[in-house]
Amino acid sequence: MILTLVSFGSATAATLKDMSYATLPGNRLEVKLQFDGAPPEVKGYSIEKPARIALDLMGATSGLASKYHNLGTGNARNITVVEAKDRTRLIVNLVQLQGYSTEVDGNTLLLVLGGEPKSAEQQVSTSSSVREKALNVVDFKRGAQGEGQMVIRLSDPSTPVDVREEGGRVVARF
């Protein structure tokens, strides 16, 4: 019985198989995310400095060969794809912050950067699954023993935070 549940759980997890992009009129970019099944639920947020959009693909895994994908077109610089225990996160690094929309088409999740959503129906479905999140306050202060502290207040306490040391630096991803 446990074996059946484990097998069922792995069969329902979507795997990101391919990612491609194309420029669209109006300084827009379409990123196509191809899955091996139905695309997962998407939760997202954006920050202004540095300009980026983060999309969490809930319950998904990445089958891509690389974490880093250079776009180098228009406002989009690159996309980083990282896996956590219960999601795959896409981080879209931008020159400056812009709007985005998502749409499901079969086993493909379409991410459109820039422009307006194609229809009111699409806007409703996108806004219900992608909530805007932001960094409200970033403050620096000294602790009781003179140590440096960085205090960050988020607009939504459920925002996932990943903090780690990379090359002698502390890196926080929201």
PDB file of N, CA and C in Angstrom, residues 46-87:
ATOM      1  N   SER A  46       7.639  39.529  -7.485  1.00  0.00           N
ATOM      2  CA  SER A  46       8.696  40.281  -8.152  1.00  0.00           C
ATOM      3  C   SER A  46       9.297  41.275  -7.174  1.00  0.00           C
ATOM      4  N   ILE A  47      10.549  41.640  -7.440  1.00  0.00           N
ATOM      5  CA  ILE A  47      11.208  42.690  -6.663  1.00  0.00           C
ATOM      6  C   ILE A  47      11.797  43.694  -7.648  1.00  0.00           C
ATOM      7  N   GLU A  48      11.920  44.935  -7.192  1.00  0.00           N
ATOM      8  CA  GLU A  48      12.347  46.006  -8.083  1.00  0.00           C
ATOM      9  C   GLU A  48      13.858  46.127  -8.180  1.00  0.00           C
ATOM     10  N   LYS A  49      14.565  45.994  -7.053  1.00  0.00           N
ATOM     11  CA  LYS A  49      16.023  46.155  -7.050  1.00  0.00           C
ATOM     12  C   LYS A  49      16.660  44.983  -6.342  1.00  0.00           C
ATOM     13  N   PRO A  50      17.371  44.115  -7.004  1.00  0.00           N
ATOM     14  CA  PRO A  50      17.512  44.076  -8.462  1.00  0.00           C
ATOM     15  C   PRO A  50      16.214  43.596  -9.107  1.00  0.00           C
ATOM     16  N   ALA A  51      15.986  44.049 -10.320  1.00  0.00           N
ATOM     17  CA  ALA A  51      14.739  43.723 -11.018  1.00  0.00           C
ATOM     18  C   ALA A  51      14.701  42.241 -11.348  1.00  0.00           C
ATOM     19  N   ARG A  52      13.723  41.545 -10.772  1.00  0.00           N
ATOM     20  CA  ARG A  52      13.573  40.121 -11.075  1.00  0.00           C
ATOM     21  C   ARG A  52      12.165  39.654 -10.755  1.00  0.00           C
ATOM     22  N   ILE A  53      11.806  38.582 -11.423  1.00  0.00           N
ATOM     23  CA  ILE A  53      10.536  37.898 -11.197  1.00  0.00           C
ATOM     24  C   ILE A  53      10.882  36.478 -10.775  1.00  0.00           C
ATOM     25  N   ALA A  54      10.245  36.003  -9.722  1.00  0.00           N
ATOM     26  CA  ALA A  54      10.453  34.625  -9.267  1.00  0.00           C
ATOM     27  C   ALA A  54       9.132  33.878  -9.369  1.00  0.00           C
ATOM     28  N   LEU A  55       9.171  32.730 -10.006  1.00  0.00           N
ATOM     29  CA  LEU A  55       7.988  31.887 -10.137  1.00  0.00           C
ATOM     30  C   LEU A  55       8.286  30.536  -9.509  1.00  0.00           C
ATOM     31  N   ASP A  56       7.453  30.128  -8.567  1.00  0.00           N
ATOM     32  CA  ASP A  56       7.576  28.814  -7.947  1.00  0.00           C
ATOM     33  C   ASP A  56       6.613  27.862  -8.641  1.00  0.00           C
ATOM     34  N   LEU A  57       7.161  26.784  -9.187  1.00  0.00           N
ATOM     35  CA  LEU A  57       6.376  25.742  -9.837  1.00  0.00           C
ATOM     36  C   LEU A  57       6.174  24.656  -8.794  1.00  0.00           C
ATOM     37  N   MET A  58       5.030  24.700  -8.129  1.00  0.00           N
ATOM     38  CA  MET A  58       4.769  23.867  -6.958  1.00  0.00           C
ATOM     39  C   MET A  58       4.725  22.377  -7.315  1.00  0.00           C
ATOM     40  N   GLY A  59       5.534  21.593  -6.601  1.00  0.00           N
ATOM     41  CA  GLY A  59       5.569  20.151  -6.786  1.00  0.00           C
ATOM     42  C   GLY A  59       6.326  19.692  -8.019  1.00  0.00           C
ATOM     43  N   ALA A  60       6.929  20.615  -8.757  1.00  0.00           N
ATOM     44  CA  ALA A  60       7.621  20.256  -9.998  1.00  0.00           C
ATOM     45  C   ALA A  60       9.105  19.994  -9.756  1.00  0.00           C
ATOM     46  N   THR A  61       9.684  19.219 -10.646  1.00  0.00           N
ATOM     47  CA  THR A  61      11.127  18.995 -10.653  1.00  0.00           C
ATOM     48  C   THR A  61      11.671  19.479 -11.988  1.00  0.00           C
ATOM     49  N   SER A  62      12.974  19.713 -12.034  1.00  0.00           N
ATOM     50  CA  SER A  62      13.604  20.169 -13.265  1.00  0.00           C
ATOM     51  C   SER A  62      14.346  19.026 -13.935  1.00  0.00           C
ATOM     52  N   GLY A  63      14.063  18.841 -15.198  1.00  0.00           N
ATOM     53  CA  GLY A  63      14.793  17.873 -16.002  1.00  0.00           C
ATOM     54  C   GLY A  63      15.713  18.574 -16.989  1.00  0.00           C
ATOM     55  N   LEU A  64      15.949  19.877 -16.772  1.00  0.00           N
ATOM     56  CA  LEU A  64      16.807  20.646 -17.668  1.00  0.00           C
ATOM     57  C   LEU A  64      18.272  20.328 -17.395  1.00  0.00           C
ATOM     58  N   ALA A  65      19.096  20.393 -18.419  1.00  0.00           N
ATOM     59  CA  ALA A  65      20.516  20.073 -18.292  1.00  0.00           C
ATOM     60  C   ALA A  65      21.284  21.155 -17.541  1.00  0.00           C
ATOM     61  N   SER A  66      20.804  22.387 -17.570  1.00  0.00           N
ATOM     62  CA  SER A  66      21.520  23.504 -16.946  1.00  0.00           C
ATOM     63  C   SER A  66      20.583  24.322 -16.066  1.00  0.00           C
ATOM     64  N   LYS A  67      21.153  24.932 -15.029  1.00  0.00           N
ATOM     65  CA  LYS A  67      20.389  25.840 -14.170  1.00  0.00           C
ATOM     66  C   LYS A  67      20.315  27.236 -14.769  1.00  0.00           C
ATOM     67  N   TYR A  68      21.296  27.602 -15.591  1.00  0.00           N
ATOM     68  CA  TYR A  68      21.425  28.970 -16.077  1.00  0.00           C
ATOM     69  C   TYR A  68      21.123  29.042 -17.571  1.00  0.00           C
ATOM     70  N   HIS A  69      20.251  29.993 -17.935  1.00  0.00           N
ATOM     71  CA  HIS A  69      19.824  30.142 -19.320  1.00  0.00           C
ATOM     72  C   HIS A  69      19.898  31.620 -19.697  1.00  0.00           C
ATOM     73  N   ASN A  70      20.865  31.986 -20.537  1.00  0.00           N
ATOM     74  CA  ASN A  70      21.010  33.370 -20.977  1.00  0.00           C
ATOM     75  C   ASN A  70      19.963  33.681 -22.029  1.00  0.00           C
ATOM     76  N   LEU A  71      19.281  34.808 -21.847  1.00  0.00           N
ATOM     77  CA  LEU A  71      18.281  35.252 -22.809  1.00  0.00           C
ATOM     78  C   LEU A  71      18.861  36.384 -23.646  1.00  0.00           C
ATOM     79  N   GLY A  72      19.417  37.397 -22.963  1.00  0.00           N
ATOM     80  CA  GLY A  72      20.087  38.497 -23.639  1.00  0.00           C
ATOM     81  C   GLY A  72      19.251  39.181 -24.700  1.00  0.00           C
ATOM     82  N   THR A  73      17.969  39.306 -24.460  1.00  0.00           N
ATOM     83  CA  THR A  73      17.108  39.954 -25.437  1.00  0.00           C
ATOM     84  C   THR A  73      16.175  40.933 -24.733  1.00  0.00           C
ATOM     85  N   GLY A  74      16.070  42.132 -25.268  1.00  0.00           N
ATOM     86  CA  GLY A  74      15.177  43.129 -24.684  1.00  0.00           C
ATOM     87  C   GLY A  74      15.476  43.392 -23.226  1.00  0.00           C
ATOM     88  N   ASN A  75      14.460  43.328 -22.403  1.00  0.00           N
ATOM     89  CA  ASN A  75      14.576  43.620 -20.975  1.00  0.00           C
ATOM     90  C   ASN A  75      15.030  42.410 -20.155  1.00  0.00           C
ATOM     91  N   ALA A  76      14.980  41.221 -20.733  1.00  0.00           N
ATOM     92  CA  ALA A  76      15.306  39.996 -19.992  1.00  0.00           C
ATOM     93  C   ALA A  76      16.780  39.636 -20.163  1.00  0.00           C
ATOM     94  N   ARG A  77      17.453  39.423 -19.040  1.00  0.00           N
ATOM     95  CA  ARG A  77      18.872  39.037 -19.085  1.00  0.00           C
ATOM     96  C   ARG A  77      19.040  37.525 -19.127  1.00  0.00           C
ATOM     97  N   ASN A  78      18.503  36.842 -18.090  1.00  0.00           N
ATOM     98  CA  ASN A  78      18.671  35.394 -17.992  1.00  0.00           C
ATOM     99  C   ASN A  78      17.624  34.806 -17.066  1.00  0.00           C
ATOM    100  N   ILE A  79      17.552  33.479 -17.081  1.00  0.00           N
ATOM    101  CA  ILE A  79      16.663  32.740 -16.183  1.00  0.00           C
ATOM    102  C   ILE A  79      17.502  31.703 -15.455  1.00  0.00           C
ATOM    103  N   THR A  80      17.337  31.649 -14.139  1.00  0.00           N
ATOM    104  CA  THR A  80      17.978  30.629 -13.318  1.00  0.00           C
ATOM    105  C   THR A  80      16.888  29.679 -12.840  1.00  0.00           C
ATOM    106  N   VAL A  81      17.140  28.380 -12.951  1.00  0.00           N
ATOM    107  CA  VAL A  81      16.174  27.355 -12.544  1.00  0.00           C
ATOM    108  C   VAL A  81      16.789  26.558 -11.405  1.00  0.00           C
ATOM    109  N   VAL A  82      16.156  26.610 -10.225  1.00  0.00           N
ATOM    110  CA  VAL A  82      16.676  25.881  -9.063  1.00  0.00           C
ATOM    111  C   VAL A  82      15.566  25.034  -8.454  1.00  0.00           C
ATOM    112  N   GLU A  83      15.967  23.879  -7.918  1.00  0.00           N
ATOM    113  CA  GLU A  83      15.017  22.975  -7.276  1.00  0.00           C
ATOM    114  C   GLU A  83      15.114  23.091  -5.774  1.00  0.00           C
ATOM    115  N   ALA A  84      13.976  23.079  -5.117  1.00  0.00           N
ATOM    116  CA  ALA A  84      13.894  22.970  -3.660  1.00  0.00           C
ATOM    117  C   ALA A  84      13.121  21.684  -3.390  1.00  0.00           C
ATOM    118  N   LYS A  85      12.873  21.390  -2.119  1.00  0.00           N
ATOM    119  CA  LYS A  85      12.254  20.098  -1.805  1.00  0.00           C
ATOM    120  C   LYS A  85      10.847  19.929  -2.362  1.00  0.00           C
ATOM    121  N   ASP A  86      10.091  21.021  -2.489  1.00  0.00           N
ATOM    122  CA  ASP A  86       8.701  20.881  -2.920  1.00  0.00           C
ATOM    123  C   ASP A  86       8.340  21.754  -4.118  1.00  0.00           C
ATOM    124  N   ARG A  87       9.347  22.269  -4.813  1.00  0.00           N
ATOM    125  CA  ARG A  87       9.065  23.164  -5.938  1.00  0.00           C
ATOM    126  C   ARG A  87      10.314  23.352  -6.791  1.00  0.00           C
TER     127      ARG A  87
END
